[in-house]
Amino acid sequence: MSEEMVTVNMTVNGENVTKTIPVRTHLVDFVRTELGFTGSHLGCEHGVCGACSVRVDGDVVRGCLMLAAQAEGSEVVTIEGISDSGEISDLQDKFVERNALQCGFCTPGMLMTAAELLAQKTEMSREDIREFMSGNYCRCTGYHAIVDAIESVNNSRLKG
Amino acid sequence: MGFIHPYERPNSYIGRTLPRSRAMRAVAGRGRYTDDITLPRTLHAAFVRSPYAHAKILNIETAAAKAADGVKLVMTGAELAEMCTGPWVGTLTVFDKMKAEPQYPMAVDRACWHGEAVVMVVAETRAQAEDAGELVTIDYEELPVVIRKEKAILPDSPVIHPNLGDNIAWEKTLGTGDVDKAFAEADHVLEETFEFGRHTAVSLEPRIVLADYDPGTEHLTIHTSSQCPHMIETVFARTLGVPEHKVRIIAPDVGGSFGLKIHTFGDEVAATAAAIKLARPVKFVADRLESFVSDIHARENRVHAKIGVMNDGTLVAAEIDDLSGVGAYSQFPRTSVFEANQILHITFGPYKHKNYRAKATVAYLNAVPTSQYRAVGHPIGITVAEHMMDWAADVTGLDPFDIRRKNVMEDDSYPQIIGSGLPMKDLSHQACLEKLFGLMNYEELRAEQAEFRKKGIYRGIGLASFIKGTAPSPVGFYGAGGARIAAQDATTVKLEPAGGVIVALGVTDQGQGVDTVMEQIAAAAIGCSMDMVRAISGDTDATPYGGGTYASRATAIGGEATYQAALDLRREILHMAGILLQTDAEELDIVDGNVVDFGSTEARIPLSEIGRIGHFQLGELPNDYQPILSHTRRYRLQDSPYIYTNGIHGAYVEVDVDTGWIKHLKHWVVEDCGRIINPQLADEQIRGGCVQGLGGALYEHCIYDDAGQLQNGTMADYVTPMAYEMPDIEVGHVETPTSESELGAKGAGESGTGAAPGVMMNAVNDAIKGLTSGRVTEQPIAPEVVLKALGKI
């Protein structure tokens, strides 16, 4: 049985990429192994933990539930992309200052999701933050510090 | 003139919150985990695992798999066994009369649990290896399955390992005093049986190895997500017959571990054997589904408890009988009986009763082997004891705070021996208790609870006092027990030519902040700024031999080694400066990276000059002095088996009495981990530990059916805590430095996990008190457990 291949073209972190890959390659495997963006992590490979979260055409999706071929023609942004652009530098600084991460394995996905929440630019309670972030598992922090960091950045951004 | 302890200096780095350098790169997606590393010509391993809990392997057909695309090797368990120096036997001599069946890294002629690795396939890609694995045909003959611990110990049970005679791995009893007499004289005797479900670590980064063997140099290099690189070096070297000094273990960033990654796993040894055989790098990463059936599990206990209490609330006697269900083998080299042993020793540990009797029976099952996982045994023992104390408070009409006030060991009463025979010192139960009382606003909280109750809203308040064993000594279990697991640890501190300081650690960092904490200790001890110090950990070629990070030991043991090594370097710098400055070294001090006159801040010579002269301009020094500028110190506990810590948790929950759903509203912890190096990192260890404990208390459960099939081995079915269900956690400290070391730090990593399950069960029972005569006595406390206690189902 020979591997069925497909050629995909998309924009990843602002750069146009074209690669011929096995059709069964998941998006997160594609960005990790084909492109070297290893910041997106594989925690469960069945769409539960959120460690593989990446942004596709503006929405945060599970990179383990989407095939790379499905992202044909799309704009894909990973943690490396939103780090380089400076889009979430305030949030990243606050995560460090508040120690809202320990092992760091969930953190890129956590930040992708938090960026989406913060983009709503609205008042939110700790309960609201906890609910929104519940698709991203963290085994280290117990979440309290993550909520603190997101709450603090949201308050700062709203004050403008 | 004189020596001022670095932690007593103004603005010391010891006791200061500072950010972790590893955090800065992790938030940018620049963490480097093992799976982010690929070596040239890397191959990938996948495993065919037993679909049966117990089955004889009759025949394995591998020809089709070998012919598949990309396949480089197909290896059976029997073939792997031939590459091994012998089987593992998971016993320690300190566990008297313990029995264990020898075990090879993969099943040889019999599979003993659902998920045991039977055949390994190595191919160019992981997908190819998995595809080829599906072409392997294995004929099995099913054997009787032993999966319920209560049945496993009966005389008529099938026996998993006939050579052992029965399924009992180990039995142990201990105690002091006259328990029967005390029960006979007690005003109240209370008895209850508790059930604790099996759970597992679910580190977000699964287990992984990347093994690379160079046949030219005969060097074996393994990148792996490990807490204990030196132990892994020793076990892998000895198992595969590679000289230990030719093995290098590198643990890059580790994506969560919690005790899971202190163990040795057969599939990882198999992948390493493949790398040796093929002379190509081989990577194996456990996918999440195989993690559930191959990572160690933990807990699975039934505990019967009995206490005697006087009318005034005085605890006079306690007895526990634990039945632990472990797996098919005793996990090598740490064994699978530690959890039971800890339960016997720590249960009722905060209390000053004189009569204690404890018994454990450990039964093998056709299930995944269990072994040490965060807070080993403590969640069980603390839940049992704290439940009984709350019940005793009820029976005697005391408030839960008051019964603890009455029974905890007094802060001025140490040293003491507790009922299990363990020595205690430097504890602070009373101070912690009073601090928590204030932190919780306890009286107001009780009033609020009563108001809600009038409105038909059922809120509960729980308390749980605890002791926690941290930082074990070499006379306790590992060294003395015969296993080659270091309980000592070592740090090398060296001055570099430009004045920077390298701190090479035997202990390791999995995100707790061990590197940063050690940098703080070294910088404070030497007298330089943090940015002049860099820690190195997780590389056996670059660090002195140590035990790594387990049992809350990194700061308590590794920290003292770092402290002493840094003080040695400081002394040498002052000695050398004294020569160069023609000043008595006693008159000198080091402040902000400069040697100064004692009491002054004016630089007389900077460390960069000491480094330069010490490495390049040795002619400026007398001939009889050869600078070392690199100091290694080892540290081990001497007199105590552990450094015990203590504390108390509080919890406030709301129970929906119609659905059994529990909403955790607020959690408080006051604990005493001795001298705190970095307050924020200590707090976050406590918080994260609590949530891990709450996971086991409320949701996490490895469910086996009667055929020994794991029923919920996915992250969708095995539920771990998410942000929404978890509360804010307020943390307070009492600091009683341990008298075991000069630094005075105790362990902090596990106590949250140890006491959170107990406080949760107490809070739930408080919420439903008066509605029912039933009490919740089972974990995880699923909604149906609450409804059962309420008599609704």
CSV table of C-alpha atoms in Angstrom, one decimal, chain B residues 441-454 461 652:
chain,number,residue,atom,x,y,z
B,441,ASN,CA,-13.4,34.1,57.9
B,442,TYR,CA,-14.6,30.9,59.3
B,443,GLU,CA,-17.4,32.2,61.6
B,444,GLU,CA,-18.8,34.4,58.9
B,445,LEU,CA,-18.6,31.6,56.4
B,446,ARG,CA,-20.6,29.4,58.8
B,447,ALA,CA,-23.2,32.1,59.1
B,448,GLU,CA,-23.5,32.4,55.4
B,449,GLN,CA,-23.8,28.7,55.0
B,450,ALA,CA,-26.7,28.7,57.4
B,451,GLU,CA,-28.4,31.6,55.5
B,452,PHE,CA,-28.2,29.7,52.3
B,453,ARG,CA,-29.5,26.6,53.9
B,454,LYS,CA,-32.7,28.5,54.8
B,461,ILE,CA,-17.4,23.6,54.6
B,652,TYR,CA,-16.4,25.7,50.5
